[in-house]
PDB file of C-alpha atoms and ligand atoms in Angstrom:
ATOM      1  CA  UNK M   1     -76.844-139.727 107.705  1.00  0.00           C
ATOM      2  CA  UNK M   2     -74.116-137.396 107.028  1.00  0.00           C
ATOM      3  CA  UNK M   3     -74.121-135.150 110.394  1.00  0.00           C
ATOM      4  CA  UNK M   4     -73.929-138.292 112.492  1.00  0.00           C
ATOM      5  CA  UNK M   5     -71.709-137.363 115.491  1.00  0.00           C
ATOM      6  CA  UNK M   6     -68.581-139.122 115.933  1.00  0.00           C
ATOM      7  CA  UNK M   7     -68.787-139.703 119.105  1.00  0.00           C
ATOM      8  CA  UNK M   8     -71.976-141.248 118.863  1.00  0.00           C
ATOM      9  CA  UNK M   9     -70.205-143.417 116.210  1.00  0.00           C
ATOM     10  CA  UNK M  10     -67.938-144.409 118.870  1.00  0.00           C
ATOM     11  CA  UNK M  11     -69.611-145.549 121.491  1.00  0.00           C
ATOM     12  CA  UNK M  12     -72.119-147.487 119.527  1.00  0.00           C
ATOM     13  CA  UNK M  13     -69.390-149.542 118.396  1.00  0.00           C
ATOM     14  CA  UNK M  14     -67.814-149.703 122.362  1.00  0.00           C
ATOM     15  CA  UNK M  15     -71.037-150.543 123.507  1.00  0.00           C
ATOM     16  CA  UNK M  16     -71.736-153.689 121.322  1.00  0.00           C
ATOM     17  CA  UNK M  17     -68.480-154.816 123.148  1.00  0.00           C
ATOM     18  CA  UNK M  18     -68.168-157.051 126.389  1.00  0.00           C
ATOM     19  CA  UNK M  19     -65.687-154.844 127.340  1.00  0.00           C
ATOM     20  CA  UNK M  20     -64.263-151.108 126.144  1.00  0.00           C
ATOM     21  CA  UNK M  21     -60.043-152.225 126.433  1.00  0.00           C
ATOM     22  CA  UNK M  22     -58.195-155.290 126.055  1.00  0.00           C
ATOM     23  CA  UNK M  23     -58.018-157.412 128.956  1.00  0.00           C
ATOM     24  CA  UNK M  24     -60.058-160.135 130.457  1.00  0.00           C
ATOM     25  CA  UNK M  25     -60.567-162.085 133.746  1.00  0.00           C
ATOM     26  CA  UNK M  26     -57.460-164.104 133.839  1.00  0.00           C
ATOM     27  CA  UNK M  27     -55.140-160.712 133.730  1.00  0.00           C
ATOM     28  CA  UNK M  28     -57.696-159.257 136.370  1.00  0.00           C
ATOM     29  CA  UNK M  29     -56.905-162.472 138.643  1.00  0.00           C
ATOM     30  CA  UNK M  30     -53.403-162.485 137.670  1.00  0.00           C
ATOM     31  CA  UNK M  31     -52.949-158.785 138.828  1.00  0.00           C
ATOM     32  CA  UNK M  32     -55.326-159.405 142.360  1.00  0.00           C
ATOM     33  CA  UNK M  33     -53.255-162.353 142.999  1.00  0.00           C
ATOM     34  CA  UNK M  34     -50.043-159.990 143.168  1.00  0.00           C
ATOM     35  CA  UNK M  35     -52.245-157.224 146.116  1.00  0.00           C
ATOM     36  CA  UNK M  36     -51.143-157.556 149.903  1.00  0.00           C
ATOM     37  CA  UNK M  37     -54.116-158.946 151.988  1.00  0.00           C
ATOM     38  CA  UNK M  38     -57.379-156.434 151.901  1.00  0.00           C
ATOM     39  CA  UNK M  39     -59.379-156.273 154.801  1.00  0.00           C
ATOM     40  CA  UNK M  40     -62.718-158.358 155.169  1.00  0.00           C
ATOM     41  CA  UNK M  41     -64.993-155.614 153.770  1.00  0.00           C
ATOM     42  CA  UNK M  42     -62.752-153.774 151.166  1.00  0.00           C
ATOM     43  CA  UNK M  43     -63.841-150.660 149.688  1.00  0.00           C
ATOM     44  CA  UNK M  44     -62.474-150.594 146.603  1.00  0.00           C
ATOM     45  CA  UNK M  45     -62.853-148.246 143.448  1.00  0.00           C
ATOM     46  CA  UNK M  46     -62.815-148.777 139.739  1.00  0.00           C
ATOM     47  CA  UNK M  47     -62.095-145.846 138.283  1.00  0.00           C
ATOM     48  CA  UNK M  48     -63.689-145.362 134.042  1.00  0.00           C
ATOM     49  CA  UNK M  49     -65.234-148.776 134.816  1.00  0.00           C
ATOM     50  CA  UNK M  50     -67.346-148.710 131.487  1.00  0.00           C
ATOM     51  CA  UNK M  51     -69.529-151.614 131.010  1.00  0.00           C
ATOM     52  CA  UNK M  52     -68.108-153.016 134.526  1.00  0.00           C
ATOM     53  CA  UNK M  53     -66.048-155.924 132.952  1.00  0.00           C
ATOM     54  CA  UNK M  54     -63.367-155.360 136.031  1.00  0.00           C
ATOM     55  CA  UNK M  55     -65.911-154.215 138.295  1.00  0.00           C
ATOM     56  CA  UNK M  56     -67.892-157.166 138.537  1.00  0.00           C
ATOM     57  CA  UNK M  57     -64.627-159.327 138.368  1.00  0.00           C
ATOM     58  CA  UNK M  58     -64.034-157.686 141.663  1.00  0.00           C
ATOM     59  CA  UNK M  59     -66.883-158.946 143.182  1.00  0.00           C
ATOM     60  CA  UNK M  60     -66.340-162.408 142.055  1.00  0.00           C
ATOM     61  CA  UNK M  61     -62.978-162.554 143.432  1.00  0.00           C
ATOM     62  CA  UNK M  62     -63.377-160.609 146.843  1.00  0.00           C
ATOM     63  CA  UNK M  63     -66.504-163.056 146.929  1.00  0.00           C
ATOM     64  CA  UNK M  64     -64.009-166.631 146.330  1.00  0.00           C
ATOM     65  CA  UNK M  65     -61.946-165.110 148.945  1.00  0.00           C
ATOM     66  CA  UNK M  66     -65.205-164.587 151.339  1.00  0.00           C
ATOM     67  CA  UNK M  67     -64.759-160.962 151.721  1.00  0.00           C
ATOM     68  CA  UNK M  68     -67.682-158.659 151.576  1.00  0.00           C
ATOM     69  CA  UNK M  69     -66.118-155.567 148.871  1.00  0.00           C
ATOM     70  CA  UNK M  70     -68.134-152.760 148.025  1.00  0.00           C
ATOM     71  CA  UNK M  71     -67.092-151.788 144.959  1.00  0.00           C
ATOM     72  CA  UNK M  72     -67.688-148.403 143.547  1.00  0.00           C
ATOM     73  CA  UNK M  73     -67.561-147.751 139.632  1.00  0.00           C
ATOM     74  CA  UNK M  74     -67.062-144.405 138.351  1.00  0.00           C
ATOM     75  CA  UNK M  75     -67.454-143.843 134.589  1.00  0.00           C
ATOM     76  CA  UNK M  76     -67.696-140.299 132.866  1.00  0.00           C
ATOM     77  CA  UNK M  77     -70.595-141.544 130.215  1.00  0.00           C
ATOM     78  CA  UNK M  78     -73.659-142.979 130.868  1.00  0.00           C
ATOM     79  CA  UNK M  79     -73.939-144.948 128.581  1.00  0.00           C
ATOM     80  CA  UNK M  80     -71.216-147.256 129.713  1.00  0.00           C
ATOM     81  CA  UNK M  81     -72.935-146.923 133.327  1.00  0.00           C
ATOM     82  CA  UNK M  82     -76.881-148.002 132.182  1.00  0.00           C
ATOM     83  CA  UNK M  83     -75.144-151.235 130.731  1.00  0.00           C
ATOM     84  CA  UNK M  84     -73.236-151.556 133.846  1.00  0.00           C
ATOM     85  CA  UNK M  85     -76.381-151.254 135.843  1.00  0.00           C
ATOM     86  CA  UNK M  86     -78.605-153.547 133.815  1.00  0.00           C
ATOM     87  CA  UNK M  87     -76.183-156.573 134.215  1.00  0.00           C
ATOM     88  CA  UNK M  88     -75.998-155.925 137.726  1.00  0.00           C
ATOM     89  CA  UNK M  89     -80.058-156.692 138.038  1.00  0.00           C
ATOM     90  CA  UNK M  90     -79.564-158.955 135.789  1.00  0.00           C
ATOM     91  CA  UNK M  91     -77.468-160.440 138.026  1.00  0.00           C
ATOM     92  CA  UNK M  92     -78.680-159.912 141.431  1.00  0.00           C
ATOM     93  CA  UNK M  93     -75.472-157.717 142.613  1.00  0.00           C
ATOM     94  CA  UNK M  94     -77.068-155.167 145.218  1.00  0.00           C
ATOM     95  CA  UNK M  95     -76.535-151.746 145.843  1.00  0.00           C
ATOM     96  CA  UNK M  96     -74.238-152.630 148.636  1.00  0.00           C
ATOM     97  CA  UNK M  97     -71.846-154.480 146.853  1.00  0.00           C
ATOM     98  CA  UNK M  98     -71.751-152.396 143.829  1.00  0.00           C
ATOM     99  CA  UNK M  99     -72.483-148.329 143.757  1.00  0.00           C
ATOM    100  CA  UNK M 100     -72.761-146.729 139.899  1.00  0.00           C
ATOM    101  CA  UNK M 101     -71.267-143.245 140.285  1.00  0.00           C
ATOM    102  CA  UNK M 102     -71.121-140.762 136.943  1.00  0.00           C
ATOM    103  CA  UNK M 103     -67.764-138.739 137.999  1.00  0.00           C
ATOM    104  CA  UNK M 104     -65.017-137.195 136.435  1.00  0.00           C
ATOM    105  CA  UNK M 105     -61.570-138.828 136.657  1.00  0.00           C
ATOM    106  CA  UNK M 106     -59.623-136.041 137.346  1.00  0.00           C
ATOM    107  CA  UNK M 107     -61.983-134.499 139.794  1.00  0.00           C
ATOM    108  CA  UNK M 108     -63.039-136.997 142.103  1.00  0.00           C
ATOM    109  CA  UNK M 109     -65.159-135.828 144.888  1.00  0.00           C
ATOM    110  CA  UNK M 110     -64.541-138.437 147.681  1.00  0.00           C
ATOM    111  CA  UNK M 111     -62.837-138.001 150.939  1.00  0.00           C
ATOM    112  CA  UNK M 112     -59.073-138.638 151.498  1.00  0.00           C
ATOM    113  CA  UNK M 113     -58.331-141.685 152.315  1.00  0.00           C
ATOM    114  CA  UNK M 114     -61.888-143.213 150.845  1.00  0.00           C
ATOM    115  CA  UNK M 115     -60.570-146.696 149.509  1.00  0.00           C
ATOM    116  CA  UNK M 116     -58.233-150.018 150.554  1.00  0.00           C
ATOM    117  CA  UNK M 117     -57.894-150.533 146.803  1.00  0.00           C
ATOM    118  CA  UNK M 118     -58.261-148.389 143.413  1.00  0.00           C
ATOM    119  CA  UNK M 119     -58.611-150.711 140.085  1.00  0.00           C
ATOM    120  CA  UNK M 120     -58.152-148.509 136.953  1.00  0.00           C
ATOM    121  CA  UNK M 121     -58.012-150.792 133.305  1.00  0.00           C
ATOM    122  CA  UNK M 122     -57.253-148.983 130.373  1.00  0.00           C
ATOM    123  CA  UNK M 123     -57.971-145.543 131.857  1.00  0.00           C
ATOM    124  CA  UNK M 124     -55.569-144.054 133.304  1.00  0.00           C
ATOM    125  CA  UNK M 125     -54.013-142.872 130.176  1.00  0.00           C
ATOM    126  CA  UNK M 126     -57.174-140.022 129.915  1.00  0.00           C
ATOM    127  CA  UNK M 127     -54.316-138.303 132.801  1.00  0.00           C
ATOM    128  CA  UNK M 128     -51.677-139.885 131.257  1.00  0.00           C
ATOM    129  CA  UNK M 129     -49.830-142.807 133.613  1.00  0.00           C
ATOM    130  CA  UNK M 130     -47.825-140.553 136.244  1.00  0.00           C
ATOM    131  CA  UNK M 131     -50.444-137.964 136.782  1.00  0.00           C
ATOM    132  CA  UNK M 132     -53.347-140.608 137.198  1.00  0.00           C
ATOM    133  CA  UNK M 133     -51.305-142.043 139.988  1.00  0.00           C
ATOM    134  CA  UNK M 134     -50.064-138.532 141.581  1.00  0.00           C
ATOM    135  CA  UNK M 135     -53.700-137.640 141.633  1.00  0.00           C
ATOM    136  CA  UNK M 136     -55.483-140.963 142.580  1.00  0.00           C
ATOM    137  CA  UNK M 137     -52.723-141.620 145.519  1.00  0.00           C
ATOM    138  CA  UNK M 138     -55.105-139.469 148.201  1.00  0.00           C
ATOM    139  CA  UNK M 139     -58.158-141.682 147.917  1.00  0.00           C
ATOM    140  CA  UNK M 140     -56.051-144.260 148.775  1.00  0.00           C
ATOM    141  CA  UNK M 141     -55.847-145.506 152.800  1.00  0.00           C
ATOM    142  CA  UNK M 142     -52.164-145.254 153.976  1.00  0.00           C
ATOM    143  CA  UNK M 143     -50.820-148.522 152.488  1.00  0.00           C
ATOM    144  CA  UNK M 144     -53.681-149.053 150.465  1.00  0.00           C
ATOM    145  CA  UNK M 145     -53.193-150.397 146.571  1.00  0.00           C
ATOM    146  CA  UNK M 146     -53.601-149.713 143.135  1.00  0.00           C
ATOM    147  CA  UNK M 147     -53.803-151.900 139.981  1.00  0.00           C
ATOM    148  CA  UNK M 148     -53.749-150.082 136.591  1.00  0.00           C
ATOM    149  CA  UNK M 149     -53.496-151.331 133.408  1.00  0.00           C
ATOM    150  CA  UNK M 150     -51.919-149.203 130.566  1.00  0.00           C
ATOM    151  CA  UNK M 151     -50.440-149.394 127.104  1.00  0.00           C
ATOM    152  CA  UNK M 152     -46.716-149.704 127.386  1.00  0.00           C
ATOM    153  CA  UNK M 153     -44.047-150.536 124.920  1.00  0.00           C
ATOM    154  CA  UNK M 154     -42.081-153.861 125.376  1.00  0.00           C
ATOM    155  CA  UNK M 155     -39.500-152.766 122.793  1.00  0.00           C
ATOM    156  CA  UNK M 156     -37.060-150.332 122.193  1.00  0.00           C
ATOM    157  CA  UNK M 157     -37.103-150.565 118.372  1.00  0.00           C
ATOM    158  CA  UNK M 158     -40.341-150.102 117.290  1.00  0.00           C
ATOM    159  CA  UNK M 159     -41.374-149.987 113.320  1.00  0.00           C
ATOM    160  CA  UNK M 160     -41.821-146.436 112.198  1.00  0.00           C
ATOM    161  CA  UNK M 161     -45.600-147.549 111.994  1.00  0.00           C
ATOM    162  CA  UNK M 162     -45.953-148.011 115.599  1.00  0.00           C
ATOM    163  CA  UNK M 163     -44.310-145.122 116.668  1.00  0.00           C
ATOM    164  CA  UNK M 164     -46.210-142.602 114.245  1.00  0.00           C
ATOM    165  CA  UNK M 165     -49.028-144.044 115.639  1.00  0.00           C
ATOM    166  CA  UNK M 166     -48.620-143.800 119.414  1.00  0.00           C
ATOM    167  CA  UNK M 167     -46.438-140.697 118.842  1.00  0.00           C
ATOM    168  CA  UNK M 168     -50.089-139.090 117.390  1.00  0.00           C
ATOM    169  CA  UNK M 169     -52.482-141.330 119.933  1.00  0.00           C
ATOM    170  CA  UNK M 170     -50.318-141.483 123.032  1.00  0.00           C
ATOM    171  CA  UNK M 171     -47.108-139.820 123.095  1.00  0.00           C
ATOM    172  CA  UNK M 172     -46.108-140.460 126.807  1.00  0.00           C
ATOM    173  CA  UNK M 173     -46.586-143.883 126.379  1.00  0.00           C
ATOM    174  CA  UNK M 174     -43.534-145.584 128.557  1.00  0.00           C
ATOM    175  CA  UNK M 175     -41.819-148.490 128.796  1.00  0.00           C
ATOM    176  CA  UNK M 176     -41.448-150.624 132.143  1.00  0.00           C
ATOM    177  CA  UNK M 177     -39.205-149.309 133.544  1.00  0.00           C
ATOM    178  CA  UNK M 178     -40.345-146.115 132.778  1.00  0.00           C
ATOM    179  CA  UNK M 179     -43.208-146.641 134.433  1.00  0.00           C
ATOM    180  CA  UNK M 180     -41.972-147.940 137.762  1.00  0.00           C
ATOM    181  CA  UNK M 181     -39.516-144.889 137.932  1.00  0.00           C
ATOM    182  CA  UNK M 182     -42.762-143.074 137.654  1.00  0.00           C
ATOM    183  CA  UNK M 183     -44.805-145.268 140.157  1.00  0.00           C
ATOM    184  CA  UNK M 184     -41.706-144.440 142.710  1.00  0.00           C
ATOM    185  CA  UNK M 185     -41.709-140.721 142.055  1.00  0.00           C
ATOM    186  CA  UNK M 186     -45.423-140.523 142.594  1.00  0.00           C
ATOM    187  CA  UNK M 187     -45.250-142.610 146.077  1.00  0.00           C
ATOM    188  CA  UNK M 188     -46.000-145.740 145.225  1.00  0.00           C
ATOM    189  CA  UNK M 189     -43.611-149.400 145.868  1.00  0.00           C
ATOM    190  CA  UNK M 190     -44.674-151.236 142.822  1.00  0.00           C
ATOM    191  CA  UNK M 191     -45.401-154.822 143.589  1.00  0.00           C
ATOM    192  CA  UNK M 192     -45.690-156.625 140.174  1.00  0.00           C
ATOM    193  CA  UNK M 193     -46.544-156.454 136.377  1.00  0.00           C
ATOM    194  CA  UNK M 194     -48.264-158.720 134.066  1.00  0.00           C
ATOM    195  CA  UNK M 195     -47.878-158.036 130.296  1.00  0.00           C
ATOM    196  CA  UNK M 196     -51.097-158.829 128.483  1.00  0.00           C
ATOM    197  CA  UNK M 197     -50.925-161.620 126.193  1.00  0.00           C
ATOM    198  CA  UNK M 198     -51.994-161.460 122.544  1.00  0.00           C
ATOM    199  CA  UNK M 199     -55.421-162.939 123.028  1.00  0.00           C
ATOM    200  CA  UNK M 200     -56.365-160.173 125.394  1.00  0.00           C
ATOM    201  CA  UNK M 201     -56.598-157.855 122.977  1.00  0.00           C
ATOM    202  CA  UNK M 202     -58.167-160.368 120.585  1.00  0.00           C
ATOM    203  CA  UNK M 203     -61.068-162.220 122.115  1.00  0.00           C
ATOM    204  CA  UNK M 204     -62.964-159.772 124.043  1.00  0.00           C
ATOM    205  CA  UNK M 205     -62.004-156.505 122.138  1.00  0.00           C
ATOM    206  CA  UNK M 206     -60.398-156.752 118.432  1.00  0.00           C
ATOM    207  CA  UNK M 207     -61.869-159.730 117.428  1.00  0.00           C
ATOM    208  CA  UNK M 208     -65.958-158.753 118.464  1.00  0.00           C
ATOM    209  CA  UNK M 209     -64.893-154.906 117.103  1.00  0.00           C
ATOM    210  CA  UNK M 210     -64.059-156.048 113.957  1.00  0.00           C
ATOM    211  CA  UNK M 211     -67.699-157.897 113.725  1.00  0.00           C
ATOM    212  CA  UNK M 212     -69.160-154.610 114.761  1.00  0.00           C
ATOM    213  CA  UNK M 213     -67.169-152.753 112.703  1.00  0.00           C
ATOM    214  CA  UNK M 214     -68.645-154.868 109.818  1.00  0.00           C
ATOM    215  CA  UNK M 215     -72.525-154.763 110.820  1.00  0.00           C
ATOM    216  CA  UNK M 216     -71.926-150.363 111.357  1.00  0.00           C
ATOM    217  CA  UNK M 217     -70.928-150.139 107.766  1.00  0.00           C
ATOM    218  CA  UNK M 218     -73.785-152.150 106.704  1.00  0.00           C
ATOM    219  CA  UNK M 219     -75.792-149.907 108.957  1.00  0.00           C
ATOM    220  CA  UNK M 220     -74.609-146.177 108.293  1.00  0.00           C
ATOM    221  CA  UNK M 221     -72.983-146.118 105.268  1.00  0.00           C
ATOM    222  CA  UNK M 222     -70.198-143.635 104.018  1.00  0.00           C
ATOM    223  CA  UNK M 223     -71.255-141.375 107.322  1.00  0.00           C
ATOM    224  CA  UNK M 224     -69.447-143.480 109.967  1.00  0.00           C
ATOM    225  CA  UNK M 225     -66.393-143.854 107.537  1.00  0.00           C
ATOM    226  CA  UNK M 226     -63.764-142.189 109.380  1.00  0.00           C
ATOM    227  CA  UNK M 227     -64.215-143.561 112.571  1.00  0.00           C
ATOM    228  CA  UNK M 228     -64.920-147.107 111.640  1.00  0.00           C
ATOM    229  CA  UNK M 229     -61.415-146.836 109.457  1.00  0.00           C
ATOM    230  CA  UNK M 230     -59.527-145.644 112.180  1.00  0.00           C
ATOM    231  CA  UNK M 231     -60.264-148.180 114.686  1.00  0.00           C
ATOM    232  CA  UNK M 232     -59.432-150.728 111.850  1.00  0.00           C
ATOM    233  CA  UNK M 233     -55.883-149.316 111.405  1.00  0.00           C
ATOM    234  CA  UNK M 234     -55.357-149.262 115.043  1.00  0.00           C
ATOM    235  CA  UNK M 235     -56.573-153.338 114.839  1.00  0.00           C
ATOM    236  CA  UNK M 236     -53.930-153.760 111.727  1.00  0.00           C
ATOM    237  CA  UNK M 237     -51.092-152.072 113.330  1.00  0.00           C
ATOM    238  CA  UNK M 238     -51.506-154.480 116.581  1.00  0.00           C
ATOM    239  CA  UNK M 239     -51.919-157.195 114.131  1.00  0.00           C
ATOM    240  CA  UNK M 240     -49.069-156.062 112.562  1.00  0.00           C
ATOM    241  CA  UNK M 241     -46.554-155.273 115.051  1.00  0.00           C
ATOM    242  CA  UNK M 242     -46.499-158.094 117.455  1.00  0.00           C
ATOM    243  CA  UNK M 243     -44.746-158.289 120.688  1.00  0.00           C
ATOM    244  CA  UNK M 244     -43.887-154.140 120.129  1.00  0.00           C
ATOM    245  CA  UNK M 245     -46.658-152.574 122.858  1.00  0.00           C
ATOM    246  CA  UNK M 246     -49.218-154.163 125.167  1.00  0.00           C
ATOM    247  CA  UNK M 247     -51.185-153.384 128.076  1.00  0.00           C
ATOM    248  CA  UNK M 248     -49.651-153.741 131.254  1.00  0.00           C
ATOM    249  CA  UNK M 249     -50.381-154.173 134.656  1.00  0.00           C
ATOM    250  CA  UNK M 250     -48.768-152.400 137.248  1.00  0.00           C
ATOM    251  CA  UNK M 251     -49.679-153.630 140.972  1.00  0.00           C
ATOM    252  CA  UNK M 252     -48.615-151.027 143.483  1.00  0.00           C
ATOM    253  CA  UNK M 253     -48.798-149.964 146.791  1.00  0.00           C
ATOM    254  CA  UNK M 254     -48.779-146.403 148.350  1.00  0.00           C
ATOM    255  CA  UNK M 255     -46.014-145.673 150.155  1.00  0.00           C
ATOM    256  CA  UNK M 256     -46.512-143.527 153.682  1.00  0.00           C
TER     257      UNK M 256
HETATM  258  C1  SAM Q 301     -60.703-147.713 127.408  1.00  0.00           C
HETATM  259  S1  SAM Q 301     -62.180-147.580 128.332  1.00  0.00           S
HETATM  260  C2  SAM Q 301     -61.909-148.814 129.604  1.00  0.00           C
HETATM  261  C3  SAM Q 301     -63.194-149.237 130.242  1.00  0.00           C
HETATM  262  C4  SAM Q 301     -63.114-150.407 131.223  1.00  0.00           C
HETATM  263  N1  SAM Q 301     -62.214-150.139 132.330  1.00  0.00           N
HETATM  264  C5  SAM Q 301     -62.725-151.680 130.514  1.00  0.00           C
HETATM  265  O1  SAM Q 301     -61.559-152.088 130.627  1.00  0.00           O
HETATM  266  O2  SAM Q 301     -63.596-152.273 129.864  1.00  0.00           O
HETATM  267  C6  SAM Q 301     -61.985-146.040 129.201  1.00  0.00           C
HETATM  268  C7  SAM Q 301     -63.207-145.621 130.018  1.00  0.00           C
HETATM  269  O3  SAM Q 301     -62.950-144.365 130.655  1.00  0.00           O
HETATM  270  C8  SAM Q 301     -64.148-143.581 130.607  1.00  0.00           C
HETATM  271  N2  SAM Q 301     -63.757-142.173 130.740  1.00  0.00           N
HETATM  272  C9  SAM Q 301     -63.274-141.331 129.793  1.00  0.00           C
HETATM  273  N3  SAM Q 301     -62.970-140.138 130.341  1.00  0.00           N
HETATM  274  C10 SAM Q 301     -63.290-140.226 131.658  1.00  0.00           C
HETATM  275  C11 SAM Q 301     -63.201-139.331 132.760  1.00  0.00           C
HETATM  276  N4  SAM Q 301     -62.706-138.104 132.616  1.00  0.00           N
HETATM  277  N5  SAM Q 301     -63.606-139.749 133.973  1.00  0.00           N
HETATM  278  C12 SAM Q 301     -64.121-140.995 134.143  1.00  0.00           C
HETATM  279  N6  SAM Q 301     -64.221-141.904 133.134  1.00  0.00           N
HETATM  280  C13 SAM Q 301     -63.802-141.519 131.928  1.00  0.00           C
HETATM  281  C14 SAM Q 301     -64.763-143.935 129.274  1.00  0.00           C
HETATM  282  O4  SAM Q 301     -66.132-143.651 129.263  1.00  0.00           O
HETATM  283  C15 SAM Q 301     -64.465-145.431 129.196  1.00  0.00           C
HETATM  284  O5  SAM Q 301     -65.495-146.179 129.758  1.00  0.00           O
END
């Protein structure tokens, strides 16, 4: 059991998850609530989808709102795209509605100008928040949006814990108003932001990780040690810290 790779480690712990970041449907509605009107047949992309948590969200609320959205999910791992695709027969969503597409981020092969809205939670910080948003902005239709949720801090005194932390995880981690200076620079009019409460972190993430987290040890022993411990001390400094850093969502619009 000893040459068991990390990263298998990992994502046998994200995929026991309903989803691979905080968040959950409310915040999803909360941040579609703050879009200008799509059209009637929205292409839209959600970009490191994962399991699909947003993605199918999507559909749901282009659905209530008696659009027909084609949503298209990109995810580096397949992994995260066979679960995607199994709840999707599961759940009768068709190949129109929803296309599974393995792609990179940061080298996205579709045509300028491909989408009416991009939907990115917890991923744009793989380019880090400015970059993702400089790079994304040509798949976007003139005017089209973007919705991106990413870690932010809400304070300006952190405890030395945090900031060792993020400092080692996520050193360009900004503030608000960081962020929105860099959603201008990059050609974007930000519309709106919703912080994530607490329980978004908690009830579809945290809490169901730390089960996991519990059963893994049980399963594999000393070998998946190290990565089981350091998703636990990135669950005790949250639990620790409150009110310091959440996710965010950032609603914005590209400017033409
Ligand atoms: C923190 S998870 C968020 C997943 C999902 N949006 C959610 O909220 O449940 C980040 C996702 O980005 C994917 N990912 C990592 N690097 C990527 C890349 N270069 N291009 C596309 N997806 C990537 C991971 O596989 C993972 O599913």
């Amino acid at each position: 059991m000893s040459d068991l790779d990390p990263f298998k480690i990992f994502l046998d712990l994200q995929l026991a998850l309903p989803r691979n970041g905080p968040g959950s449907a409310v915040a999803t509605e909360i941040a579609f609530s703050m879009l200008p009107p799509l059209p009637e047949s929205p292409e839209i992309a959600d970009l490191g989808c994962g399991q699909g948590a947003s993605a199918f969200e999507l559909l749901r609320l282009t659905a209530k709102k008696k659009m027909r959205a084609r949503v298209t999910a990109v995810d580096l791992f397949e992994p995260f795209l066979d679960k995607l695709n199994a709840r999707a027969e599961k759940e009768g969503v068709s190949e129109a509605q929803l296309v599974v597409t393995r792609g990179d981020m940061e080298a996205l092969s579709f045509k300028d100008g491909s989408f009416d809205l991009i939907w990115a939670e917890g991923s744009i910080y793989l380019l880090g928040f400015e970059r993702g948003l400089e790079t994304w902005r040509r798949f976007l239709k003139p005017g089209g949006s973007i919705a991106v949720s990413e870690c932010t801090w809400l304070t300006a005194t952190p405890s030395q814990a945090a900031q060792d932390f993020w400092e080692a995880a996520y050193p360009s981690m900004g503030t608000i108003s960081s962020n929105a200076h860099a959603a201008a620079r990059a050609g974007y009019e930000l519309l709106g932001t919703h912080v994530l409460p607490p329980e978004d972190w908690w009830a579809e993430y945290y809490t169901p990780m730390r089960q996991r987290i519990a059963e893994m040890r049980a399963e594999y022993g000393e070998a998946a040690e190290e990565v089981l411990a350091n998703e636990e001390a990135e669950i005790a400094l949250f639990e620790s810290n409150p009110g310091q850093y959440s996710y965010v969502f950032y609603v914005m619009r590209r400017k033409d």
